[in-house]
mmCIF file of C-alpha atoms in Angstrom:
data_model
loop_
_atom_site.group_PDB
_atom_site.id
_atom_site.type_symbol
_atom_site.label_atom_id
_atom_site.label_comp_id
_atom_site.label_asym_id
_atom_site.label_seq_id
_atom_site.Cartn_x
_atom_site.Cartn_y
_atom_site.Cartn_z
ATOM 1 C CA MET A 1 46.941 136.166 157.922
ATOM 2 C CA VAL A 2 46.747 137.946 154.598
ATOM 3 C CA THR A 3 47.028 141.674 154.591
ATOM 4 C CA ALA A 4 45.288 143.470 151.775
ATOM 5 C CA THR A 5 47.559 145.829 149.946
ATOM 6 C CA ARG A 6 46.525 148.809 147.950
ATOM 7 C CA PRO A 7 47.473 148.364 144.281
ATOM 8 C CA LEU A 8 50.268 150.559 143.100
ATOM 9 C CA PRO A 9 49.293 153.437 140.823
ATOM 10 C CA PRO A 10 50.073 152.778 137.184
ATOM 11 C CA LEU A 11 53.364 154.134 135.939
ATOM 12 C CA PRO A 12 53.116 157.144 133.647
ATOM 13 C CA ARG A 13 53.206 156.045 130.055
ATOM 14 C CA ALA A 14 56.186 157.308 128.143
ATOM 15 C CA THR A 15 55.441 159.329 125.094
ATOM 16 C CA ALA A 16 56.452 156.984 122.316
ATOM 17 C CA ARG A 17 57.621 158.271 119.005
ATOM 18 C CA PRO A 18 55.592 157.179 116.014
ATOM 19 C CA PRO A 19 57.123 154.194 114.198
ATOM 20 C CA ARG A 20 57.802 156.310 111.124
ATOM 21 C CA ALA A 21 59.860 158.721 113.217
ATOM 22 C CA ASP A 22 62.042 155.868 114.482
ATOM 23 C CA ALA A 23 62.554 154.638 110.931
ATOM 24 C CA VAL A 24 64.190 157.918 109.905
ATOM 25 C CA ARG A 25 66.441 158.315 112.932
ATOM 26 C CA HIS A 26 69.557 157.582 110.897
ATOM 27 C CA LEU A 27 68.389 159.335 107.710
ATOM 28 C CA GLY A 28 71.123 161.852 106.904
ATOM 29 C CA PRO A 29 71.373 164.681 104.361
ATOM 30 C CA ASN A 30 73.425 162.409 102.085
ATOM 31 C CA TRP A 31 70.147 160.839 100.930
ATOM 32 C CA TYR A 32 69.461 163.886 98.762
ATOM 33 C CA ALA A 33 72.099 162.455 96.421
ATOM 34 C CA CYS A 34 69.386 160.033 95.224
ATOM 35 C CA VAL A 35 67.327 162.989 94.047
ATOM 36 C CA MET A 36 70.314 164.653 92.390
ATOM 37 C CA GLY A 37 71.341 161.480 90.593
ATOM 38 C CA THR A 38 67.811 160.809 89.332
ATOM 39 C CA ALA A 39 67.173 164.378 88.192
ATOM 40 C CA ILE A 40 70.452 164.572 86.258
ATOM 41 C CA VAL A 41 69.535 161.458 84.273
ATOM 42 C CA ALA A 42 66.510 163.345 82.959
ATOM 43 C CA GLY A 43 68.214 166.719 82.568
ATOM 44 C CA ALA A 44 71.351 165.378 80.893
ATOM 45 C CA GLY A 45 69.267 163.204 78.574
ATOM 46 C CA ALA A 46 67.312 166.236 77.415
ATOM 47 C CA ALA A 47 70.575 168.123 76.796
ATOM 48 C CA LEU A 48 72.166 165.461 74.599
ATOM 49 C CA PRO A 49 73.288 166.822 71.218
ATOM 50 C CA VAL A 50 71.491 163.994 69.390
ATOM 51 C CA HIS A 51 67.756 164.532 69.864
ATOM 52 C CA THR A 52 65.055 162.031 69.096
ATOM 53 C CA THR A 53 61.363 162.135 69.949
ATOM 54 C CA GLY A 54 61.292 158.614 71.395
ATOM 55 C CA PRO A 55 63.068 158.976 74.779
ATOM 56 C CA ARG A 56 61.406 162.271 75.786
ATOM 57 C CA PRO A 57 58.383 160.667 77.552
ATOM 58 C CA ALA A 58 60.776 158.368 79.413
ATOM 59 C CA LEU A 59 62.960 161.314 80.426
ATOM 60 C CA THR A 60 59.883 163.189 81.638
ATOM 61 C CA ALA A 61 58.904 160.167 83.714
ATOM 62 C CA VAL A 62 62.374 160.106 85.279
ATOM 63 C CA TRP A 63 62.049 163.822 86.074
ATOM 64 C CA ALA A 64 58.674 163.138 87.719
ATOM 65 C CA LEU A 65 60.301 160.362 89.756
ATOM 66 C CA SER A 66 62.951 162.815 90.970
ATOM 67 C CA LEU A 67 60.214 165.244 92.015
ATOM 68 C CA VAL A 68 58.441 162.504 93.991
ATOM 69 C CA LEU A 69 61.709 161.474 95.634
ATOM 70 C CA LEU A 70 62.376 165.097 96.583
ATOM 71 C CA LEU A 71 58.970 165.494 98.233
ATOM 72 C CA VAL A 72 59.319 162.202 100.114
ATOM 73 C CA LEU A 73 62.800 163.074 101.375
ATOM 74 C CA LEU A 74 61.775 166.579 102.424
ATOM 75 C CA ALA A 75 58.954 165.072 104.488
ATOM 76 C CA ALA A 76 61.218 162.399 105.960
ATOM 77 C CA ARG A 77 63.929 164.910 106.854
ATOM 78 C CA ALA A 78 61.325 167.186 108.464
ATOM 79 C CA LEU A 79 60.239 164.192 110.566
ATOM 80 C CA HIS A 80 63.875 163.567 111.418
ATOM 81 C CA TRP A 81 64.397 167.138 112.625
ATOM 82 C CA ALA A 82 61.151 167.074 114.623
ATOM 83 C CA HIS A 83 61.800 163.822 116.509
ATOM 84 C CA HIS A 84 65.575 163.305 116.386
ATOM 85 C CA ARG A 85 67.168 166.680 116.904
ATOM 86 C CA ASP A 86 70.033 165.047 118.744
ATOM 87 C CA ARG A 87 70.975 163.158 115.569
ATOM 88 C CA ALA A 88 70.409 166.228 113.406
ATOM 89 C CA ARG A 89 72.744 168.262 115.610
ATOM 90 C CA ALA A 90 75.273 165.444 115.530
ATOM 91 C CA HIS A 91 75.164 165.520 111.726
ATOM 92 C CA LEU A 92 75.994 169.222 111.709
ATOM 93 C CA LEU A 93 78.882 168.719 114.114
ATOM 94 C CA ASP A 94 80.283 165.732 112.224
ATOM 95 C CA PRO A 95 82.888 166.801 109.619
ATOM 96 C CA ALA A 96 82.087 163.697 107.568
ATOM 97 C CA THR A 97 78.342 164.462 107.361
ATOM 98 C CA ALA A 98 77.961 168.257 107.503
ATOM 99 C CA PRO A 99 79.176 168.840 103.896
ATOM 100 C CA PHE A 100 76.245 166.768 102.635
ATOM 101 C CA TYR A 101 73.923 169.660 103.466
ATOM 102 C CA GLY A 102 75.023 170.996 100.090
ATOM 103 C CA CYS A 103 73.115 168.064 98.571
ATOM 104 C CA LEU A 104 69.808 169.564 99.711
ATOM 105 C CA SER A 105 70.498 172.662 97.640
ATOM 106 C CA MET A 106 71.571 170.698 94.583
ATOM 107 C CA ALA A 107 68.549 168.393 94.833
ATOM 108 C CA LEU A 108 66.183 171.376 94.786
ATOM 109 C CA LEU A 109 68.054 172.960 91.891
ATOM 110 C CA ALA A 110 68.355 169.780 89.827
ATOM 111 C CA VAL A 111 64.633 169.038 90.009
ATOM 112 C CA GLY A 112 63.759 172.664 89.336
ATOM 113 C CA GLY A 113 66.127 172.890 86.367
ATOM 114 C CA GLY A 114 64.368 170.027 84.611
ATOM 115 C CA THR A 115 60.919 171.533 85.087
ATOM 116 C CA PRO A 116 60.845 174.031 82.158
ATOM 117 C CA VAL A 117 62.575 171.508 79.895
ATOM 118 C CA LEU A 118 60.650 168.299 80.686
ATOM 119 C CA GLY A 119 58.050 169.005 83.341
ATOM 120 C CA ARG A 120 56.260 171.427 81.047
ATOM 121 C CA ASP A 121 55.017 168.447 79.029
ATOM 122 C CA TRP A 122 52.893 167.319 81.968
ATOM 123 C CA ILE A 123 52.098 170.441 84.006
ATOM 124 C CA GLY A 124 52.240 173.193 81.365
ATOM 125 C CA LEU A 125 54.749 175.972 80.824
ATOM 126 C CA ARG A 126 53.262 178.458 83.295
ATOM 127 C CA ALA A 127 53.266 176.008 86.218
ATOM 128 C CA ALA A 128 56.688 174.700 85.182
ATOM 129 C CA VAL A 129 58.275 178.145 85.263
ATOM 130 C CA PHE A 130 56.670 178.911 88.627
ATOM 131 C CA LEU A 131 57.875 175.637 90.142
ATOM 132 C CA ASP A 132 61.361 176.199 88.763
ATOM 133 C CA ALA A 133 61.450 179.714 90.214
ATOM 134 C CA VAL A 134 60.418 178.433 93.656
ATOM 135 C CA LEU A 135 62.925 175.578 93.672
ATOM 136 C CA PHE A 136 65.695 177.761 92.240
ATOM 137 C CA THR A 137 65.152 180.429 94.906
ATOM 138 C CA ALA A 138 65.059 177.909 97.751
ATOM 139 C CA GLY A 139 68.000 175.900 96.407
ATOM 140 C CA THR A 140 70.141 178.985 95.879
ATOM 141 C CA ALA A 141 69.423 180.274 99.383
ATOM 142 C CA VAL A 142 70.271 176.912 100.950
ATOM 143 C CA GLY A 143 73.375 176.570 98.775
ATOM 144 C CA LEU A 144 74.778 179.970 99.675
ATOM 145 C CA ALA A 145 74.072 179.329 103.361
ATOM 146 C CA ALA A 146 75.804 175.938 103.200
ATOM 147 C CA ALA A 147 78.787 177.421 101.346
ATOM 148 C CA VAL A 148 79.347 179.732 104.325
ATOM 149 C CA ALA A 149 78.112 177.680 107.284
ATOM 150 C CA VAL A 150 79.846 174.375 106.566
ATOM 151 C CA PRO A 151 83.378 175.828 106.121
ATOM 152 C CA TYR A 152 82.751 177.943 109.225
ATOM 153 C CA LEU A 153 81.823 174.864 111.264
ATOM 154 C CA MET A 154 84.830 173.013 109.899
ATOM 155 C CA ALA A 155 87.098 175.832 111.049
ATOM 156 C CA VAL A 156 85.467 176.510 114.431
ATOM 157 C CA ARG A 157 83.906 173.252 115.638
ATOM 158 C CA HIS A 158 85.076 170.279 113.578
ATOM 159 C CA ARG A 159 88.848 170.564 114.085
ATOM 160 C CA VAL A 160 89.785 168.702 110.908
ATOM 161 C CA THR A 161 93.281 168.236 109.518
ATOM 162 C CA ALA A 162 94.656 168.199 105.983
ATOM 163 C CA GLN A 163 95.112 164.425 106.251
ATOM 164 C CA GLU A 164 91.313 164.059 106.559
ATOM 165 C CA ALA A 165 90.530 165.932 103.324
ATOM 166 C CA THR A 166 88.108 164.102 101.021
ATOM 167 C CA PRO A 167 86.140 165.173 97.921
ATOM 168 C CA VAL A 168 83.062 165.379 100.183
ATOM 169 C CA TRP A 169 84.402 168.780 101.284
ATOM 170 C CA LEU A 170 83.517 170.082 97.815
ATOM 171 C CA LEU A 171 79.769 169.470 98.165
ATOM 172 C CA PRO A 172 78.732 172.755 99.842
ATOM 173 C CA LEU A 173 81.068 174.691 97.538
ATOM 174 C CA VAL A 174 79.647 173.231 94.317
ATOM 175 C CA ALA A 175 76.030 174.100 95.157
ATOM 176 C CA PRO A 176 76.324 177.764 94.011
ATOM 177 C CA MET A 177 77.803 176.505 90.727
ATOM 178 C CA VAL A 178 74.630 174.493 90.125
ATOM 179 C CA SER A 179 72.636 177.689 90.658
ATOM 180 C CA ALA A 180 74.916 179.460 88.199
ATOM 181 C CA ALA A 181 74.341 176.775 85.557
ATOM 182 C CA LEU A 182 70.557 176.512 85.931
ATOM 183 C CA GLY A 183 69.636 180.123 86.729
ATOM 184 C CA PRO A 184 70.024 181.399 83.136
ATOM 185 C CA ARG A 185 67.061 179.234 82.123
ATOM 186 C CA LEU A 186 64.804 181.634 84.011
ATOM 187 C CA VAL A 187 66.250 184.750 82.356
ATOM 188 C CA PRO A 188 63.879 184.744 79.319
ATOM 189 C CA TYR A 189 60.845 184.610 81.627
ATOM 190 C CA LEU A 190 61.782 187.808 83.490
ATOM 191 C CA PRO A 191 60.914 191.319 82.312
ATOM 192 C CA ALA A 192 63.438 192.747 79.875
ATOM 193 C CA GLY A 193 66.089 195.125 81.165
ATOM 194 C CA GLN A 194 67.359 195.221 84.729
ATOM 195 C CA PRO A 195 65.692 191.997 86.007
ATOM 196 C CA ARG A 196 67.231 189.824 83.281
ATOM 197 C CA ALA A 197 70.671 191.389 83.525
ATOM 198 C CA THR A 198 70.620 191.163 87.322
ATOM 199 C CA LEU A 199 69.826 187.455 87.331
ATOM 200 C CA LEU A 200 72.416 186.672 84.657
ATOM 201 C CA LEU A 201 75.215 188.556 86.395
ATOM 202 C CA ALA A 202 74.191 187.128 89.775
ATOM 203 C CA CYS A 203 74.624 183.660 88.290
ATOM 204 C CA PHE A 204 78.016 184.735 86.932
ATOM 205 C CA ALA A 205 78.980 185.907 90.432
ATOM 206 C CA MET A 206 77.989 182.518 91.892
ATOM 207 C CA PHE A 207 80.093 180.890 89.181
ATOM 208 C CA GLY A 208 83.076 182.889 90.403
ATOM 209 C CA LEU A 209 82.637 182.269 94.112
ATOM 210 C CA SER A 210 82.133 178.536 93.622
ATOM 211 C CA LEU A 211 85.051 178.229 91.203
ATOM 212 C CA LEU A 212 87.499 180.050 93.475
ATOM 213 C CA ALA A 213 86.371 178.105 96.543
ATOM 214 C CA THR A 214 86.830 174.862 94.611
ATOM 215 C CA LEU A 215 90.300 175.893 93.459
ATOM 216 C CA MET A 216 91.259 176.464 97.101
ATOM 217 C CA THR A 217 89.934 173.089 98.258
ATOM 218 C CA LEU A 218 90.881 170.767 95.414
ATOM 219 C CA PRO A 219 94.653 170.927 96.112
ATOM 220 C CA LEU A 220 93.962 169.665 99.648
ATOM 221 C CA VAL A 221 92.080 166.676 98.247
ATOM 222 C CA PHE A 222 94.721 165.850 95.647
ATOM 223 C CA GLY A 223 97.550 166.385 98.129
ATOM 224 C CA ARG A 224 95.957 164.064 100.672
ATOM 225 C CA LEU A 225 95.485 161.437 97.946
ATOM 226 C CA ILE A 226 99.136 161.584 96.900
ATOM 227 C CA THR A 227 100.762 161.850 100.311
ATOM 228 C CA ARG A 228 98.445 159.633 102.404
ATOM 229 C CA GLY A 229 97.469 157.004 99.860
ATOM 230 C CA PRO A 230 94.055 155.846 98.589
ATOM 231 C CA LEU A 231 90.844 156.697 100.381
ATOM 232 C CA PRO A 232 89.056 154.078 102.503
ATOM 233 C CA LEU A 233 87.105 151.616 100.372
ATOM 234 C CA ALA A 234 83.666 153.040 101.193
ATOM 235 C CA LEU A 235 84.821 156.584 100.353
ATOM 236 C CA THR A 236 86.579 155.729 97.094
ATOM 237 C CA PRO A 237 83.494 156.506 94.918
ATOM 238 C CA THR A 238 83.552 160.086 96.250
ATOM 239 C CA LEU A 239 86.542 160.742 93.988
ATOM 240 C CA PHE A 240 83.942 161.194 91.253
ATOM 241 C CA LEU A 241 82.640 164.269 93.124
ATOM 242 C CA VAL A 242 85.572 166.250 91.722
ATOM 243 C CA LEU A 243 83.920 165.981 88.307
ATOM 244 C CA GLY A 244 80.979 168.029 89.614
ATOM 245 C CA PRO A 245 82.538 171.504 89.643
ATOM 246 C CA LEU A 246 84.397 170.749 86.399
ATOM 247 C CA GLY A 247 81.405 169.658 84.363
ATOM 248 C CA GLN A 248 78.996 172.091 86.013
ATOM 249 C CA SER A 249 81.247 175.105 85.425
ATOM 250 C CA THR A 250 81.566 174.177 81.740
ATOM 251 C CA THR A 251 77.787 173.901 81.570
ATOM 252 C CA ALA A 252 77.446 177.277 83.292
ATOM 253 C CA VAL A 253 79.630 179.228 80.844
ATOM 254 C CA GLY A 254 77.603 177.772 77.973
ATOM 255 C CA ALA A 255 74.383 178.823 79.692
ATOM 256 C CA PHE A 256 75.729 182.367 80.079
ATOM 257 C CA ALA A 257 76.599 182.513 76.386
ATOM 258 C CA ASP A 258 73.119 181.318 75.376
ATOM 259 C CA ALA A 259 71.283 183.777 77.647
ATOM 260 C CA ALA A 260 73.528 186.847 77.195
ATOM 261 C CA PRO A 261 72.418 188.172 73.748
ATOM 262 C CA GLY A 262 69.967 191.005 74.280
ATOM 263 C CA VAL A 263 70.484 190.905 78.050
ATOM 264 C CA VAL A 264 73.960 192.459 78.371
ATOM 265 C CA PRO A 265 75.734 194.749 75.889
ATOM 266 C CA ALA A 266 77.149 193.149 72.768
ATOM 267 C CA PRO A 267 80.840 193.069 73.790
ATOM 268 C CA TYR A 268 80.016 191.144 76.965
ATOM 269 C CA ALA A 269 77.652 188.785 75.177
ATOM 270 C CA GLU A 270 80.431 187.973 72.724
ATOM 271 C CA GLY A 271 82.830 187.584 75.625
ATOM 272 C CA PHE A 272 80.606 184.927 77.187
ATOM 273 C CA ARG A 273 80.607 183.049 73.879
ATOM 274 C CA VAL A 274 84.396 183.152 73.701
ATOM 275 C CA LEU A 275 84.691 182.145 77.360
ATOM 276 C CA THR A 276 82.655 179.015 76.696
ATOM 277 C CA VAL A 277 85.329 177.582 74.402
ATOM 278 C CA LEU A 278 88.446 179.026 76.034
ATOM 279 C CA TYR A 279 87.359 177.854 79.482
ATOM 280 C CA GLY A 280 85.342 174.753 78.680
ATOM 281 C CA VAL A 281 87.795 172.893 76.464
ATOM 282 C CA PRO A 282 90.735 172.741 78.914
ATOM 283 C CA VAL A 283 88.488 172.121 81.920
ATOM 284 C CA MET A 284 86.764 169.250 80.165
ATOM 285 C CA GLY A 285 90.187 167.857 79.345
ATOM 286 C CA PHE A 286 91.092 167.863 83.036
ATOM 287 C CA ALA A 287 87.718 166.281 83.828
ATOM 288 C CA LEU A 288 88.524 163.353 81.535
ATOM 289 C CA LEU A 289 91.912 162.977 83.210
ATOM 290 C CA TRP A 290 90.291 162.884 86.646
ATOM 291 C CA LEU A 291 87.621 160.468 85.410
ATOM 292 C CA CYS A 292 90.310 157.984 84.423
ATOM 293 C CA LEU A 293 92.148 158.461 87.733
ATOM 294 C CA ALA A 294 88.985 158.030 89.801
ATOM 295 C CA ALA A 295 87.920 154.979 87.790
ATOM 296 C CA ALA A 296 91.301 153.347 88.418
ATOM 297 C CA HIS A 297 90.914 153.895 92.171
ATOM 298 C CA VAL A 298 87.392 152.438 92.082
ATOM 299 C CA VAL A 299 88.574 149.313 90.252
ATOM 300 C CA ARG A 300 91.325 148.895 92.843
ATOM 301 C CA ALA A 301 88.850 149.322 95.703
ATOM 302 C CA TRP A 302 86.420 146.824 94.161
ATOM 303 C CA ARG A 303 89.140 144.219 93.916
ATOM 304 C CA ARG A 304 89.889 144.775 97.591
ATOM 305 C CA GLY A 305 86.322 144.214 98.750
ATOM 306 C CA MET A 306 84.439 147.493 98.214
ATOM 307 C CA ARG A 307 80.707 146.875 98.346
ATOM 308 C CA PHE A 308 77.634 149.042 97.930
ATOM 309 C CA ALA A 309 77.231 152.148 100.073
ATOM 310 C CA MET A 310 75.342 155.382 99.579
ATOM 311 C CA THR A 311 78.595 156.873 98.285
ATOM 312 C CA TRP A 312 77.884 155.021 95.028
ATOM 313 C CA TRP A 313 75.520 157.862 94.127
ATOM 314 C CA SER A 314 78.723 159.843 93.544
ATOM 315 C CA PHE A 315 78.870 158.035 90.202
ATOM 316 C CA THR A 316 75.711 159.798 88.970
ATOM 317 C CA PHE A 317 75.373 163.571 89.354
ATOM 318 C CA PRO A 318 79.046 164.488 88.703
ATOM 319 C CA VAL A 319 79.117 162.365 85.538
ATOM 320 C CA GLY A 320 75.837 163.989 84.483
ATOM 321 C CA THR A 321 77.385 167.437 84.717
ATOM 322 C CA CYS A 322 80.137 166.265 82.359
ATOM 323 C CA VAL A 323 77.429 165.105 79.934
ATOM 324 C CA THR A 324 75.874 168.571 79.889
ATOM 325 C CA GLY A 325 79.334 170.174 79.682
ATOM 326 C CA ALA A 326 80.249 168.053 76.665
ATOM 327 C CA GLY A 327 76.909 168.940 75.100
ATOM 328 C CA VAL A 328 77.667 172.650 75.554
ATOM 329 C CA LEU A 329 81.035 172.254 73.847
ATOM 330 C CA ALA A 330 79.439 170.258 71.032
ATOM 331 C CA SER A 331 76.967 173.060 70.303
ATOM 332 C CA HIS A 332 79.567 175.861 70.538
ATOM 333 C CA THR A 333 82.388 174.185 68.633
ATOM 334 C CA GLY A 334 80.474 172.023 66.189
ATOM 335 C CA LEU A 335 82.893 169.142 66.783
ATOM 336 C CA LEU A 336 81.468 165.653 66.448
ATOM 337 C CA ALA A 337 84.010 164.467 69.025
ATOM 338 C CA TYR A 338 82.063 166.224 71.761
ATOM 339 C CA ASP A 339 78.822 164.675 70.487
ATOM 340 C CA ALA A 340 80.390 161.240 70.864
ATOM 341 C CA LEU A 341 81.812 162.155 74.276
ATOM 342 C CA ALA A 342 78.420 163.289 75.557
ATOM 343 C CA LEU A 343 76.760 160.069 74.386
ATOM 344 C CA ALA A 344 79.486 157.886 75.915
ATOM 345 C CA LEU A 345 79.297 159.701 79.242
ATOM 346 C CA TYR A 346 75.507 159.443 79.243
ATOM 347 C CA ALA A 347 75.731 155.687 78.757
ATOM 348 C CA LEU A 348 78.058 155.584 81.784
ATOM 349 C CA LEU A 349 75.612 157.762 83.732
ATOM 350 C CA ALA A 350 72.617 155.569 82.894
ATOM 351 C CA GLY A 351 74.439 152.414 83.965
ATOM 352 C CA ALA A 352 75.656 153.990 87.206
ATOM 353 C CA TRP A 353 72.170 155.288 88.047
ATOM 354 C CA ALA A 354 70.523 151.921 87.386
ATOM 355 C CA THR A 355 73.058 150.169 89.616
ATOM 356 C CA ALA A 356 72.841 152.683 92.466
ATOM 357 C CA ALA A 357 69.033 152.804 92.309
ATOM 358 C CA TRP A 358 68.699 149.007 92.368
ATOM 359 C CA CYS A 359 71.097 148.576 95.280
ATOM 360 C CA THR A 360 69.434 151.422 97.202
ATOM 361 C CA ALA A 361 65.955 149.963 96.719
ATOM 362 C CA ARG A 362 67.187 146.550 97.838
ATOM 363 C CA GLY A 363 68.839 148.092 100.920
ATOM 364 C CA LEU A 364 65.654 149.969 101.804
ATOM 365 C CA PHE A 365 63.450 146.890 101.558
ATOM 366 C CA SER A 366 65.870 144.892 103.689
ATOM 367 C CA GLY A 367 66.165 147.733 106.222
ATOM 368 C CA ALA A 368 69.958 147.709 106.091
ATOM 369 C CA LEU A 369 70.375 151.275 104.805
ATOM 370 C CA LEU A 370 68.212 152.890 107.493
ATOM 371 C CA ALA A 371 69.585 150.806 110.352
ATOM 372 C CA GLY A 372 71.911 152.348 112.862
ATOM 373 C CA PRO A 373 75.608 151.629 112.902
ATOM 374 C CA ALA A 374 76.435 148.150 114.078
ATOM 375 C CA PRO A 375 77.745 147.966 117.652
ATOM 376 C CA ALA A 376 81.442 147.446 118.004
ATOM 377 C CA PRO A 377 82.440 143.896 118.873
ATOM 378 C CA PRO A 378 83.393 143.377 122.521
ATOM 379 C CA ALA A 379 87.069 143.588 123.296
ATOM 380 C CA PRO A 380 88.717 140.235 123.969
ATOM 381 C CA ARG A 381 89.346 139.394 127.593
ATOM 382 C CA PRO A 382 92.957 139.834 128.645
ATOM 383 C CA VAL A 383 94.905 136.617 128.825
ATOM 384 C CA THR A 384 97.305 136.142 131.694
ATOM 385 C CA ALA A 385 100.217 133.925 130.822
ATOM 386 C CA ARG A 386 101.040 131.200 133.325
ATOM 387 C CA THR A 387 104.629 131.046 134.411
ATOM 388 C CA ARG A 388 106.380 128.221 136.172
#
């Protein structure tokens, strides 16, 4: 006898995330380094002391690429926050990832800083200044927030030790220095008088807060390197991040000197010009010393099996800031040595960017860079020794 049974009601369908949302689950704030590295190739190329008319269209195209990358990453990160808030919160509470929120600020600033210089060729001066003002305002706000929030989280929630110090800790502290270096470009487009002086001195204040914060943190990084030995292989490229505050601060003092005449009284304008040489020359000397030290560590790591990781983008933006810093010293000292230094560093920057961009594109197409961390291998089963 067969008894008819009532069919079970269908199970409620789970709300599935869209495929694109799953693809960005492991997309962290460190990806903004791609935007920074691309934008600095264009910005540093336009600031080279040797100008020719040939490369300018190519530099403008690179700037446009950085703008496209910024828009794509902003959309992808918004998708990440909307569908993967657990991962986003984990990023904030991870001492190895939280400092990368400074990259968002620097990405906005780097793209905006190239707009009046290169973007004006395609979108016009009026639109270029407006876009720069929007990106500068947003980038500065994010940078100042990161400079406070990330150290606060490190002190209250992360529970880090001095032995864990890495150059990544500098990222949220350098962001205000980028604002200080790029803000003076907007000074001539403000009304004369109080607005111009306010912006210039605000940039000088951000120069000071970023410089002092860097001087407090850098000894921890150098001390950990000396007392605990080399960084892990994947983190070794981050040693180049130390070049960021050095080159960017040299660029900033030159920007102050160029914008100060007619904005602040004559004695202070002259003081900015003097500061450019008295500050920039020794700091650039230390930057070259650190460049050699970091390069030696990278060569050692490569020989021991270091392979591509997103940390390779550390070879781009910090070196680019040294290019612009050398260009500032070339224009304020008239020394051909700084012209040659800027060109040599730009060649290094272009090669590093091409390598990092190629490896990143290959990792994206293969899916390896957006995949989650590989599961840990299972522990071996315990072996019981037989005894007679």
